[in-house]
Coordinates of C-alpha atoms in Angstrom, one line a residue:
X1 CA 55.8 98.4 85.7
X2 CA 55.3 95.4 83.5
X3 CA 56.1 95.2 79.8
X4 CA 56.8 92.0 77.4
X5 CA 59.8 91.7 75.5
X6 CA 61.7 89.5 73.2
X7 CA 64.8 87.6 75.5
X8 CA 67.5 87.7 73.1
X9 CA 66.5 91.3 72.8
X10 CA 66.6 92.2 76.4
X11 CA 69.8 90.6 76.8
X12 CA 71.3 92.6 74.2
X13 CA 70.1 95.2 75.9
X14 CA 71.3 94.6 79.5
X15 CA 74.3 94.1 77.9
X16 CA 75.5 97.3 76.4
X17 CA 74.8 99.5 79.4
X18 CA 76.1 96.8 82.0
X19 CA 79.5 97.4 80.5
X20 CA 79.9 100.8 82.4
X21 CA 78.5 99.2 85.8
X22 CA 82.1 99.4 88.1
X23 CA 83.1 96.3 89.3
X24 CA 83.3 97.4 93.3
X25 CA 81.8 100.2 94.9
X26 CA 80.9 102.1 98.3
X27 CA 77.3 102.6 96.9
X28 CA 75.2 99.9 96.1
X29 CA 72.9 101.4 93.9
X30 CA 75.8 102.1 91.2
X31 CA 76.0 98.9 90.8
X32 CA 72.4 98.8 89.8
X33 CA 70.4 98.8 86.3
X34 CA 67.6 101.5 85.8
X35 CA 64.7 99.9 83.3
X36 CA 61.9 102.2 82.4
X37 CA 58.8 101.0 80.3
X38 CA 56.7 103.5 78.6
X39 CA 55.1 103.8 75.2
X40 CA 56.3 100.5 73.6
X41 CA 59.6 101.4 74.4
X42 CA 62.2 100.1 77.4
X43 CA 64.7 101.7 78.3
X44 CA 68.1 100.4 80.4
X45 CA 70.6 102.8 81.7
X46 CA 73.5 102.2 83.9
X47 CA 76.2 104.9 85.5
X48 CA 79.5 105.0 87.5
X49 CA 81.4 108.4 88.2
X50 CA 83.0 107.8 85.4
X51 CA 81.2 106.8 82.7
X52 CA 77.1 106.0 81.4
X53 CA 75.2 103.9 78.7
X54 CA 72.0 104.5 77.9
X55 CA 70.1 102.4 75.4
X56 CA 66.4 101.7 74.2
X57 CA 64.6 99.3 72.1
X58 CA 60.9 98.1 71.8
X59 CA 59.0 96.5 74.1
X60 CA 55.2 96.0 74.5
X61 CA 54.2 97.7 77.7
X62 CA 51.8 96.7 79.8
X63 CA 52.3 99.2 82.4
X64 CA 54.7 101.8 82.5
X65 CA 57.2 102.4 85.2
X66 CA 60.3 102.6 86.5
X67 CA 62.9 99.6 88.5
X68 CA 66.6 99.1 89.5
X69 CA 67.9 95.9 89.8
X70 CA 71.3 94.5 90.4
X71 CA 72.7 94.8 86.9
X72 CA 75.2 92.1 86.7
X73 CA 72.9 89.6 88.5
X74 CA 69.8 90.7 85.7
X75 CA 72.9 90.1 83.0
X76 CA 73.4 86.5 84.4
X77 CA 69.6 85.8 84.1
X78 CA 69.1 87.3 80.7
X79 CA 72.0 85.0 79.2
X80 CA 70.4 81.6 80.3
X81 CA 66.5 82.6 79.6
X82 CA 64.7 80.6 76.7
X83 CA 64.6 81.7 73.5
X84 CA 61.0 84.3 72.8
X85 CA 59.0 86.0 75.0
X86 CA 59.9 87.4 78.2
X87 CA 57.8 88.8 81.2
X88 CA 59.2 91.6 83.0
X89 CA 56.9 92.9 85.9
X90 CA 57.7 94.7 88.9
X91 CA 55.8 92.7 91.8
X92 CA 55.9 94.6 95.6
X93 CA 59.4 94.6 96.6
X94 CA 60.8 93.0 93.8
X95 CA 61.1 92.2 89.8
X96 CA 59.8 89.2 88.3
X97 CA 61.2 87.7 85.3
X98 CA 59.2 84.9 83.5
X99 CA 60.5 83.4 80.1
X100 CA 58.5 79.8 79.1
X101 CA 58.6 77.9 82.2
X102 CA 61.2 79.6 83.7
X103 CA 61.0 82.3 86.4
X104 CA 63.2 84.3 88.7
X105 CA 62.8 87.1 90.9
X106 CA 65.2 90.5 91.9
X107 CA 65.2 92.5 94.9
X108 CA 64.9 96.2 94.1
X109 CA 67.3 98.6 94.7
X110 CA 65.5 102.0 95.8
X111 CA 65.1 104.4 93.1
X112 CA 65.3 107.7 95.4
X113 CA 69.3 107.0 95.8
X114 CA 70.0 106.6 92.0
X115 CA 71.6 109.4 90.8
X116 CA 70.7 111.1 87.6
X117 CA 72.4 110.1 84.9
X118 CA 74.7 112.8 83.0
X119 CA 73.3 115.2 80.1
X120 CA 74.9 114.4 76.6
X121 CA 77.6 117.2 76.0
X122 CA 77.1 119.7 73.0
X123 CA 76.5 118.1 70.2
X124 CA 79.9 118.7 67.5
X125 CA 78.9 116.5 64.8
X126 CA 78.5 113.2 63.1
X127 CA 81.1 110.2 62.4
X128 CA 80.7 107.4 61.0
X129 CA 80.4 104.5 63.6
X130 CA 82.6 101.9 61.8
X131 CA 84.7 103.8 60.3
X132 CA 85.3 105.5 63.8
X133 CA 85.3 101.8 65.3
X134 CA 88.2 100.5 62.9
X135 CA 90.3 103.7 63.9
X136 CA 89.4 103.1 67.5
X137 CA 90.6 99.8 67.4
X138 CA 94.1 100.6 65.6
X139 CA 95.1 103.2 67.7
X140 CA 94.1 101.6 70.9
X141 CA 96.9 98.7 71.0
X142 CA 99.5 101.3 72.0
X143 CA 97.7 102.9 74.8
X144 CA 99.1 102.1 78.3
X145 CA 98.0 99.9 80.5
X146 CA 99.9 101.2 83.6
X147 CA 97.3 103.1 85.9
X148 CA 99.7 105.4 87.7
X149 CA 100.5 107.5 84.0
X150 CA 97.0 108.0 83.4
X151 CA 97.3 110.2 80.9
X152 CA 99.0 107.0 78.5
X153 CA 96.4 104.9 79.5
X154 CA 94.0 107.2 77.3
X155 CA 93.6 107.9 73.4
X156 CA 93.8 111.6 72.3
X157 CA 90.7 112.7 70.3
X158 CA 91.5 116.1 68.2
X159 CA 89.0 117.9 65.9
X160 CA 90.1 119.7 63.1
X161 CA 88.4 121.2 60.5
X162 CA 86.6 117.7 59.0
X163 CA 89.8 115.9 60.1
X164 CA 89.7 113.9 63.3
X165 CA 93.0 112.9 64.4
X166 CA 93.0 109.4 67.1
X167 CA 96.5 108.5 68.4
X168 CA 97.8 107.1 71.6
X169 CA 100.7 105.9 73.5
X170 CA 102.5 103.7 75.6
X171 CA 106.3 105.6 75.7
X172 CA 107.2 102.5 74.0
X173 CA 105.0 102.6 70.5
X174 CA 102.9 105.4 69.1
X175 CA 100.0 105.2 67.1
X176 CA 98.1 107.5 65.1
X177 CA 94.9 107.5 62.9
X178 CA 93.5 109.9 61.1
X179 CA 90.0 110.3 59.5
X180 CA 86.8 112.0 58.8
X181 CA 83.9 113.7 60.3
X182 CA 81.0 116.3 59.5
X183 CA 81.2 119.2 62.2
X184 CA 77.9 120.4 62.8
X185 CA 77.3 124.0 61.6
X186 CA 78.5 126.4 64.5
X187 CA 79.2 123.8 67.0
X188 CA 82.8 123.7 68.5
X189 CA 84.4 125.5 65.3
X190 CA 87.3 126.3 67.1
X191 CA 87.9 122.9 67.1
X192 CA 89.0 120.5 70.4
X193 CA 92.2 118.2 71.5
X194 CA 91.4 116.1 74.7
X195 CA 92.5 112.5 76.0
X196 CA 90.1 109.9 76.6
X197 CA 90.0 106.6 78.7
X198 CA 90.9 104.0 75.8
X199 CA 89.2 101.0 77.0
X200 CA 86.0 103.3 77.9
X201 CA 86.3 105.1 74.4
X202 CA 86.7 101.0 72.5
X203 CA 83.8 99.3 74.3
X204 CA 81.8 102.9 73.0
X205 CA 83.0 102.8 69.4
X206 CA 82.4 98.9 69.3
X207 CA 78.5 99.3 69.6
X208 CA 78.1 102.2 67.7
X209 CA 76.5 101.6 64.4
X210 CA 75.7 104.0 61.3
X211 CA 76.0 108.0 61.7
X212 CA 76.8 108.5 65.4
X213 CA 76.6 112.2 67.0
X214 CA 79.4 113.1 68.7
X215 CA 79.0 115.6 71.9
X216 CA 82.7 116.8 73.9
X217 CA 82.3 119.3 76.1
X218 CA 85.6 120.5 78.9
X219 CA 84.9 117.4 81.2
X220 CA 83.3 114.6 78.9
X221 CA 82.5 113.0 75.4
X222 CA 79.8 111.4 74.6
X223 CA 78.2 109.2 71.5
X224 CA 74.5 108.8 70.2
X225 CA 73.6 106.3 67.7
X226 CA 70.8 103.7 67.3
X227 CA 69.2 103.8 70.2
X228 CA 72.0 103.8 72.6
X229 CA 73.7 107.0 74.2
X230 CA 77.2 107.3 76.3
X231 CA 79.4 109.6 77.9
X232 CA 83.0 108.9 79.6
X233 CA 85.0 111.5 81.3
X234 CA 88.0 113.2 79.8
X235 CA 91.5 111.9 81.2
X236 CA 93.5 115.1 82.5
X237 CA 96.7 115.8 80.5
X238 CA 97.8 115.7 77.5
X239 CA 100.0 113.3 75.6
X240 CA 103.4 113.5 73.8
X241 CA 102.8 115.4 70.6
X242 CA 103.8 113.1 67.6
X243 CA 104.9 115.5 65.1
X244 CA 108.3 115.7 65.7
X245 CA 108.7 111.8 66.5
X246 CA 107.4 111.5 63.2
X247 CA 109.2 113.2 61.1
X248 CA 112.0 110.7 59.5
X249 CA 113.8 112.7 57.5
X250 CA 115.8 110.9 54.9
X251 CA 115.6 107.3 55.5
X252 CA 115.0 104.2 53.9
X253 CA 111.6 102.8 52.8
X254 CA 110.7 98.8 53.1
X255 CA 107.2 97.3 51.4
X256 CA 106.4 93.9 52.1
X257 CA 103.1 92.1 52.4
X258 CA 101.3 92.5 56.0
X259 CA 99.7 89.1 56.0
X260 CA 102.8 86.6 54.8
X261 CA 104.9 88.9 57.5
X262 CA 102.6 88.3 60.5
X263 CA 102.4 84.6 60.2
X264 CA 106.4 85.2 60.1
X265 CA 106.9 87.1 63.0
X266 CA 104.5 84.7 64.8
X267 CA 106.2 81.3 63.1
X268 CA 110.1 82.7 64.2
X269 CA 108.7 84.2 67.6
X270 CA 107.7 81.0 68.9
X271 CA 112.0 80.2 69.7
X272 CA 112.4 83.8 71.3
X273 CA 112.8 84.0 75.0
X274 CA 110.6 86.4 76.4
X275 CA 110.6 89.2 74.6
X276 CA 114.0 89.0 73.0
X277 CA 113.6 90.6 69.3
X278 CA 112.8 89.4 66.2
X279 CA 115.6 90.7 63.7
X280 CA 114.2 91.9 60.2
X281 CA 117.1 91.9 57.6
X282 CA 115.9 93.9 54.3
X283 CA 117.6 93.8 51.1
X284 CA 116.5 95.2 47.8
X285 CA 114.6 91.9 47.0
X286 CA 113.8 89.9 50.2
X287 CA 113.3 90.2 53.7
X288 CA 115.3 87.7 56.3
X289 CA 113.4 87.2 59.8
X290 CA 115.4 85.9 62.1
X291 CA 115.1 85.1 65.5
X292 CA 116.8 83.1 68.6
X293 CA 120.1 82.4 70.1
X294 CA 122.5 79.5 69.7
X295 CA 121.1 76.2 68.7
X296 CA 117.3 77.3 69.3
X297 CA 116.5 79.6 66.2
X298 CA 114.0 80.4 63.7
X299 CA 114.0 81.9 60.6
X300 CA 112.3 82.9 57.3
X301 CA 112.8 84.7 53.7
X302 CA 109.6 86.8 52.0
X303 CA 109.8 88.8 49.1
X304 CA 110.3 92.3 50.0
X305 CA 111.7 95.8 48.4
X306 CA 114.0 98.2 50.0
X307 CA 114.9 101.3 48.5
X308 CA 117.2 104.3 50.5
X309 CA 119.3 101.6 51.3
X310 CA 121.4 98.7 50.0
X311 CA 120.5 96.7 53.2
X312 CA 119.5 97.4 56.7
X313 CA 118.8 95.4 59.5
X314 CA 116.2 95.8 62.6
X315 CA 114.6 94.3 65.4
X316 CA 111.3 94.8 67.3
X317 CA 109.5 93.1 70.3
X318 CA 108.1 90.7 69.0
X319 CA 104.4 91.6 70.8
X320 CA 105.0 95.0 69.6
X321 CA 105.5 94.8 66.3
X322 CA 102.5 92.1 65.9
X323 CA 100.3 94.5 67.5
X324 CA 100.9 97.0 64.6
X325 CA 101.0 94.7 61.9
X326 CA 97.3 94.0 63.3
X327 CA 96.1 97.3 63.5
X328 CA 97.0 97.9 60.2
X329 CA 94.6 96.9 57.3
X330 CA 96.1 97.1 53.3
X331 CA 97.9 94.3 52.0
X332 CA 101.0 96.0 52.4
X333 CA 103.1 97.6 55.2
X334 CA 105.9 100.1 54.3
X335 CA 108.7 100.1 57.1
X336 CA 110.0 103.9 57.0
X337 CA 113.7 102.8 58.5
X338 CA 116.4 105.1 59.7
X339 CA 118.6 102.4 61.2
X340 CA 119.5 99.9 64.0
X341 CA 118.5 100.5 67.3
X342 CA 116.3 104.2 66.3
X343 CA 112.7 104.3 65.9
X344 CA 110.8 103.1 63.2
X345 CA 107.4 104.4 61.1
X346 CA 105.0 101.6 60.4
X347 CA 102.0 102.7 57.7
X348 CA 99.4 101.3 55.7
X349 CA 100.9 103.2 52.4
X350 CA 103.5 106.3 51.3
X351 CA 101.1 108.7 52.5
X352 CA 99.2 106.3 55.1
X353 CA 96.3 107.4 57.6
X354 CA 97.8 104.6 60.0
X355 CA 100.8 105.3 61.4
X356 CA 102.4 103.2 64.0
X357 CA 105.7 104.4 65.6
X358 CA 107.8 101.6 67.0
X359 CA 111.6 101.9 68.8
X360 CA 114.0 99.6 67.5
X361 CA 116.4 97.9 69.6
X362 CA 119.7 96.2 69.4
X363 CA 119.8 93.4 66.8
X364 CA 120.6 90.0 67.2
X365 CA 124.6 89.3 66.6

């Protein structure tokens, strides 16, 4: 194998599928990179049991073949090469890589111990990569971090007619987004509800760019768009429905400006001790933040309206209620309150797409 390609370009490359290369394993050739030259084309794949990234690009090939290399040590060579022209060339036991004067060599890992990398599910339909990105992104601050509930470490993904439905949780928060997508005529009509691995299904929706296909079969989801192709396995479980959690009732509705309030909460935070709360006081015309006990307090007034109510008063983690003011993106926020110390619907408008549950606690006295 020997082919020509621009650095920047392979690095980009090596990039994207080094992402799903795990960070320990019993078999040494999963931790390896699989680069395949043919027809001006290269191609670099990488696989765990979990999860695999495929992508290609141009290349000028000299002469096609097939290598595997150590991915993460061909990652730390392709981010110091020169700028322009790189050499790729597979040389006895090992690969060559020569970019201006400079010039390293890999040891090849053997290709008969590879395994083959996992077929793209059926095909459901087409999303649009940013769009899907943004909601990806919102939802995925709530997810769980705790990796004995796996289930809450995942985001649920639920097709519906043209309506795809992203939410996730932590126990603590809840987030949902909906928006969407073109089903692909007589694929998967009876739609699909499954719970993916949410820092798999961000670093996925990050790269994709454009019209990406979207393929979910009873084990895996996968993505194809631009040249690059993934799969990551479905998460067994399912998580907390939302429905009921979201449904208020009568309560009271807050608007305020997103942007003003998150330099707020940040400003007043910086007095609270861990994660003691940050208490929002709403009138009809203003908002109070408030936050601190005894001497070392902070605090703030922002226009607001409140309507349902003649006042109310609540506090959130401080992290929390950051993270959802982030995930949002209007200018606005509306606070759908039911009181002190009960949960708490954040959205990006009366009838938002965005939703972000958060649980209230005990205000400050």
């Amino acid at each position: 194998m020997e082919f020509r390609i621009d650095s920047a370009v392979l690095a980009d490359a090596v990039a994207w599928a080094a992402r799903v290369l795990p960070a320990r394993s019993p078999l040494p050739v999963l931790g390896g990179l699989l680069l395949e030259a043919a027809d001006g084309r290269l191609r670099v794949s990488g696989l765990d049991h979990e999860a695999s990234a495929r992508v290609e690009v141009e290349a000028d090939t000299v002469v096609a073949g097939r290598a595997l290399v150590l991915g993460r040590r061909l990652l730390d060579i392709c981010k110091v090469l020169p700028r322009g022209g790189t050499e790729l060339a597979v040389e006895g036991a090992r690969l060559s890589v020569t970019s201006g004067d400079a010039r390293f060599g890999l040891s090849l890992l053997p290709l008969d111990d590879y395994p083959a990398a996992p077929a793209l599910p059926e095909v459901r339909g087409l999303v649009d990569g940013d769009a899907f990105a943004t909601a990806v992104g919102q939802v995925a601050v709530a997810a769980g971090r705790d990796d004995s509930l796996p289930v809450l470490t995942g985001i649920r993904l639920a097709l519906d007619g043209t309506t795809m439905t992203l939410a996730a949780t932590d126990r603590y928060r809840y987030a949902v987004r909906t928006l969407e997508w073109k089903p692909e005529a007589g694929a998967g009509a009876e739609g699909a509800d499954v719970v993916v691995p949410a820092r798999r299904l961000t670093e996925i929706a990050r790269s994709l760019a454009g019209p990406a296909r979207l393929a979910l079969d009873s084990g895996s989801l996968g993505f194809e768009s631009a040249g690059t192709r993934a799969t990551t396995r479905l998460l067994d479980g399912r998580l907390p429905r939302h429905d009921k959690l979201f449904a208020l009732g009568e309560h009271a509705l807050a608007v305020t400006e997103r942007a003003p309030l998150t330099e707020a909460v940040r400003r007043v935070a910086v007095v609270a001790e861990g994660d003691s709360p940050v208490q929002l006081a709403f009138s009809p015309t203003a908002l109070h933040l408030r936050a601190g006990y005894e001497d070392d307090v902070a605090s703030q007034r922002l226009p607001a309206a409140l309507t349902g109510a003649e006042s109310l008063t609540v506090a959130f983690n401080p992290g929390y209620l950051l993270d959802a003011l982030g995930s949002l993106d209007a200018p606005e926020v509306h606070f759908h309150l039911l009181g002190p110390g009960q949960r708490a619907l954040l959205t990006d408008g009366p009838e938002g797409t965005h939703r972000h549950l958060l649980m209230s606690v005990k205000p400050l006295v």
